[in-house]
CSV table of C-alpha atoms in Angstrom, one decimal:
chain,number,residue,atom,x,y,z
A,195,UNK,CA,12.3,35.4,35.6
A,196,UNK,CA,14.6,32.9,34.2
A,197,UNK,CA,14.5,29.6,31.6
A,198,UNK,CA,16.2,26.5,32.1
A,199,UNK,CA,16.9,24.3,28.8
A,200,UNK,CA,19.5,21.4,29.6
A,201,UNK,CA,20.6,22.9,33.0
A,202,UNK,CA,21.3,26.0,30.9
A,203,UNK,CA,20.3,29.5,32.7
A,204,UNK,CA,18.5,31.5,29.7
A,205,UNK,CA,16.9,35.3,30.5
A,206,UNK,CA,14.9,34.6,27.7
A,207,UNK,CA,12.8,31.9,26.4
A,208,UNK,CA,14.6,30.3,23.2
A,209,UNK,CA,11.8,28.2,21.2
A,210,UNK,CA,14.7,26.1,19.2
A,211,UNK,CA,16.3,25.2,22.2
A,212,UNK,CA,13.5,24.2,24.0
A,213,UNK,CA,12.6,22.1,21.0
A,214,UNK,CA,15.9,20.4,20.5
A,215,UNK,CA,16.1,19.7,24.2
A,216,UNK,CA,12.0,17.8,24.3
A,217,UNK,CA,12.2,16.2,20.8
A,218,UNK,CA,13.6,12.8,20.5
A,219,UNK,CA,16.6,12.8,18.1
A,220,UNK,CA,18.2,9.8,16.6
A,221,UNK,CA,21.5,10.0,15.7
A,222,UNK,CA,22.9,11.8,12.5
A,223,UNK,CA,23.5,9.7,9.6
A,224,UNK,CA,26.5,10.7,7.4
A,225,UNK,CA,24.5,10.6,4.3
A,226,UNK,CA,22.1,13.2,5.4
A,227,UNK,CA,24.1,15.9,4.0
A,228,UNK,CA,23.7,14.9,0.6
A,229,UNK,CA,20.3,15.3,1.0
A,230,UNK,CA,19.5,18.2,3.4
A,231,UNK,CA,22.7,20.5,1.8
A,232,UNK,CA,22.3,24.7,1.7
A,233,UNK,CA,20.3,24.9,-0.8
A,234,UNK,CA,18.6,22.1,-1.9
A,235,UNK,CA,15.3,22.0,-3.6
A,236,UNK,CA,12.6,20.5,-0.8
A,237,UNK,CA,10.8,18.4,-3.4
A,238,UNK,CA,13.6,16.9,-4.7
A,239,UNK,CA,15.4,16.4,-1.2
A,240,UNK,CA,12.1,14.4,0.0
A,241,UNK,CA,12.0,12.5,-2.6
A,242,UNK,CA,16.1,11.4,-2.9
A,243,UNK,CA,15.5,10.8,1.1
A,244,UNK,CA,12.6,8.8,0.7
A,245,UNK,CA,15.0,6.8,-2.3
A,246,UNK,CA,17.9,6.8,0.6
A,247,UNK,CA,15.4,4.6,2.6
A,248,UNK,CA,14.3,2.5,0.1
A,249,UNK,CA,11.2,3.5,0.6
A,250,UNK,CA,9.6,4.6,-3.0
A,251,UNK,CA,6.3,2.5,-4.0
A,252,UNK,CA,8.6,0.7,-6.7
A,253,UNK,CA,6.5,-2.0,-8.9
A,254,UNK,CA,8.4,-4.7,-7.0
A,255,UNK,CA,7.8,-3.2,-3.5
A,256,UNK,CA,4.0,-3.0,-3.9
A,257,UNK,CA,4.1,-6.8,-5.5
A,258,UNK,CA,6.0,-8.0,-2.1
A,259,UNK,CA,2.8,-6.3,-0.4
A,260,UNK,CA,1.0,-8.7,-2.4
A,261,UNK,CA,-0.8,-6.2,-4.7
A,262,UNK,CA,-1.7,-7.5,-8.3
A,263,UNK,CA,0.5,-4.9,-10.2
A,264,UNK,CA,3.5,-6.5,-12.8
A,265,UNK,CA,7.2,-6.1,-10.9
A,266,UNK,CA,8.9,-5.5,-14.6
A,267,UNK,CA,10.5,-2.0,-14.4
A,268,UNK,CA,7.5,0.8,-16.0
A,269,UNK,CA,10.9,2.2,-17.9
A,270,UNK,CA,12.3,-0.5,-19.6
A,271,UNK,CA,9.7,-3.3,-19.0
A,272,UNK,CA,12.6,-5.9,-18.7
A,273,UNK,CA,13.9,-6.5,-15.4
A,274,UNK,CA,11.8,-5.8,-12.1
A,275,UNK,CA,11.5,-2.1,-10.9
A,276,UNK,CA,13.5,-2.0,-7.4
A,277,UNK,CA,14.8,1.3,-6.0
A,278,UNK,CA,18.2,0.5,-7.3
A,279,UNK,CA,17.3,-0.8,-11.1
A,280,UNK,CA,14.7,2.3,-11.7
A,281,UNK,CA,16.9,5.3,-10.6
A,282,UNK,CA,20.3,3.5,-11.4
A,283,UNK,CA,20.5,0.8,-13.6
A,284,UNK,CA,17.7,0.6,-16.2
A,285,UNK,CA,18.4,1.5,-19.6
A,286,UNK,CA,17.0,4.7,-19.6
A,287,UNK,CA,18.0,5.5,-16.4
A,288,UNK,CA,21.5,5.3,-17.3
A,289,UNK,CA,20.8,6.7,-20.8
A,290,UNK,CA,19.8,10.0,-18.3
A,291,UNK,CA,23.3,9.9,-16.4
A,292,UNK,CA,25.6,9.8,-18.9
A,293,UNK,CA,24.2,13.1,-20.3
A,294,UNK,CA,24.0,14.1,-17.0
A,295,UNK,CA,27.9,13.1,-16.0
A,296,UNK,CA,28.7,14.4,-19.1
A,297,UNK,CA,27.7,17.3,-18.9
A,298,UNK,CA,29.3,17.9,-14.8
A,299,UNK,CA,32.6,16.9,-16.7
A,300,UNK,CA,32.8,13.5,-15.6
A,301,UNK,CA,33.4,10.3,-17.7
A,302,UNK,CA,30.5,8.4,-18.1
A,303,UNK,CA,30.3,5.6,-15.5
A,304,UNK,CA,27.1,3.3,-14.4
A,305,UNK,CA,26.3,3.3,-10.6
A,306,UNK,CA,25.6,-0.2,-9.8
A,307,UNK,CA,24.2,0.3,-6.3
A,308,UNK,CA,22.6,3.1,-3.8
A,309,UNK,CA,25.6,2.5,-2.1
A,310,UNK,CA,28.1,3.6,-4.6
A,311,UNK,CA,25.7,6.6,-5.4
A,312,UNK,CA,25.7,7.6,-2.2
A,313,UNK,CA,29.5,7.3,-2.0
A,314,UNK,CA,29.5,9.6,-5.1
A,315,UNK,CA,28.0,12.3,-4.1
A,316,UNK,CA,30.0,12.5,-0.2
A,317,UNK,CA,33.1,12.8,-2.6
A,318,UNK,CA,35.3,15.8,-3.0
A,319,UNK,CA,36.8,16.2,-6.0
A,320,UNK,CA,38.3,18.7,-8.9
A,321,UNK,CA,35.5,17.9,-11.7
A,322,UNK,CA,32.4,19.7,-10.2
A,323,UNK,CA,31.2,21.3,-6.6
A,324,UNK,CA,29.6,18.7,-4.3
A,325,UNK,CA,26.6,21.6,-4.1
A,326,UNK,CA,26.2,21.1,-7.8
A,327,UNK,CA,26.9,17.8,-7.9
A,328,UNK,CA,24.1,17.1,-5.5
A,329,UNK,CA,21.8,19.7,-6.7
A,330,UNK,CA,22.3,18.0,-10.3
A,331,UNK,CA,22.2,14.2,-8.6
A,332,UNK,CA,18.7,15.0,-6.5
A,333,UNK,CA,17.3,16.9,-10.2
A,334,UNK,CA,18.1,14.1,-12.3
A,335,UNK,CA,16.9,11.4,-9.3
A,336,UNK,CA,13.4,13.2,-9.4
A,337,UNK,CA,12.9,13.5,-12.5
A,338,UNK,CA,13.8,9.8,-13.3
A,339,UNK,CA,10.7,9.0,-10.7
A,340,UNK,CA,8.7,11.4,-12.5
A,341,UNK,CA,9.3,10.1,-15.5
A,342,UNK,CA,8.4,6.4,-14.0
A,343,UNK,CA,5.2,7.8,-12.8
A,344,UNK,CA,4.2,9.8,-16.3
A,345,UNK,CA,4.5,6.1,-17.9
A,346,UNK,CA,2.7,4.3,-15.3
A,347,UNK,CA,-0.5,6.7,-14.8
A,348,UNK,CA,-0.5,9.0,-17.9
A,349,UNK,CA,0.9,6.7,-20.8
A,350,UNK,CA,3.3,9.2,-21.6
A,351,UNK,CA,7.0,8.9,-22.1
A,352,UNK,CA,9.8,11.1,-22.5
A,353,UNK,CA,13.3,10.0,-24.5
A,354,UNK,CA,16.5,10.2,-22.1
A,355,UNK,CA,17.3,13.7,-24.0
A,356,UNK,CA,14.0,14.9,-23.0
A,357,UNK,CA,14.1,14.2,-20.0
A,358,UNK,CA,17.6,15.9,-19.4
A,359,UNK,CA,16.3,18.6,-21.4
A,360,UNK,CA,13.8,18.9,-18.2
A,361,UNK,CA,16.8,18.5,-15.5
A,362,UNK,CA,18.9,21.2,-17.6
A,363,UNK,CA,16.3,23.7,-17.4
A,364,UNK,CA,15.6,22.8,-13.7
A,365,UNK,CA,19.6,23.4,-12.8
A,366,UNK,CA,19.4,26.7,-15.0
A,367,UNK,CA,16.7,27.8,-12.9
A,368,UNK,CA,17.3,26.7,-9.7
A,369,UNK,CA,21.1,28.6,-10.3
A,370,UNK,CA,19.4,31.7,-11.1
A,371,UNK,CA,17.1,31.3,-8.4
A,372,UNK,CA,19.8,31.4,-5.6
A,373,UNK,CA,22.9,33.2,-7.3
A,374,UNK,CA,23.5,35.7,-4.6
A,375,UNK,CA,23.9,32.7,-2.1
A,376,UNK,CA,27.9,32.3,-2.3
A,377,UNK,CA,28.2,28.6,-2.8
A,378,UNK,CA,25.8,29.3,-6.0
A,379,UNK,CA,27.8,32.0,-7.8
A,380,UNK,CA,30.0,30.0,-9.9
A,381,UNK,CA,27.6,26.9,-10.1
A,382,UNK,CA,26.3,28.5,-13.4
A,383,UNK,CA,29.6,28.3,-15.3
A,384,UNK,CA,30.2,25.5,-13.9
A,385,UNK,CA,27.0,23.4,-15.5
A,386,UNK,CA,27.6,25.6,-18.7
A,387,UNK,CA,31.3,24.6,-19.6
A,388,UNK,CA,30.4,21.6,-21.3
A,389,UNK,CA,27.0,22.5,-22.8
């Protein structure tokens, strides 16, 4: 007895290809591999992907919806909470990434949109690896939500050192975690240089 996936002759049933050739599959986007990398974090990956689609309950996204919730930003309570304000722009936000560029080894710079972000992290350059750069960009984009939510539902709020304090510890572990993986065996000195 022989299988037939995509007029392929198989002696033996192959589950993934089956699978690939029944499920409907939309074409790859190129930012998709900043998100879904070797060795990403899952939590963090769904919720940068779910950012990547501007898809995040933001204050100004459940106003549009008509709820009866402020749109002012739960961070900085100045300017209304979009996707690219909260995780980018506001105060504290970018309080978070210059500690956090700082310490990859880059000069502090302010992302002004998604776009740019995005454009940041698909770069290849001589400061940091893209896997840490990613792993450290995801971290730092999840905790900044976090963060958001703690405020909104608990009343509780972090500084900007604080919260990198929580990111640092998060990279630390997430390193040690994977080091025998070989694109994680120098990502350890390379987030410790610039302690």
């Amino acid at each position: 007895m022989s299988w037939e996936v995509d007029s392929e002759e198989l002696t033996n049933f192959s589950s993934s290809k089956t699978w690939n050739a029944v499920r409907n599959r939309g074409p790859t986007r190129n930012w998709t591999q900043n998100i879904w990398f070797k060795g990403h974090v899952p939590k963090h990956a769904f919720t940068i992907w779910i950012a990547h689609q501007d898809r995040l309950p933001t204050r100004s996204r459940l106003s549009s919806w008509g709820m009866n919730v402020s749109p002012l930003c739960c961070l900085c309570a100045v300017y209304e909470e979009s996707r690219d304000h909260l995780l980018l722009r506001c105060e504290v936000s970018e309080s978070v990434w210059e500690l956090v560029l700082q310490r990859l080894g880059y000069n502090p710079f302010g992302f002004h949109t998604w776009t740019a972000f995005s454009d940041w992290l698909s770069m290849r350059d001589k400061v940091t690896s893209r896997t840490l750069k990613r792993l450290v960009a995801q971290a730092t984009i999840s905790s900044i939500w976090t963060e958001r939510n703690k405020r909104l539902h608990e009343g509780e709020a972090r500084t900007p050192q604080g919260i990198f304090r929580i990111i640092d510890r998060f990279i630390r572990d997430t390193i040690l975690g994977k080091i025998k993986r070989k694109e994680f065996m120098s990502l350890m000195q390379q987030w410790l240089r610039r302690e």
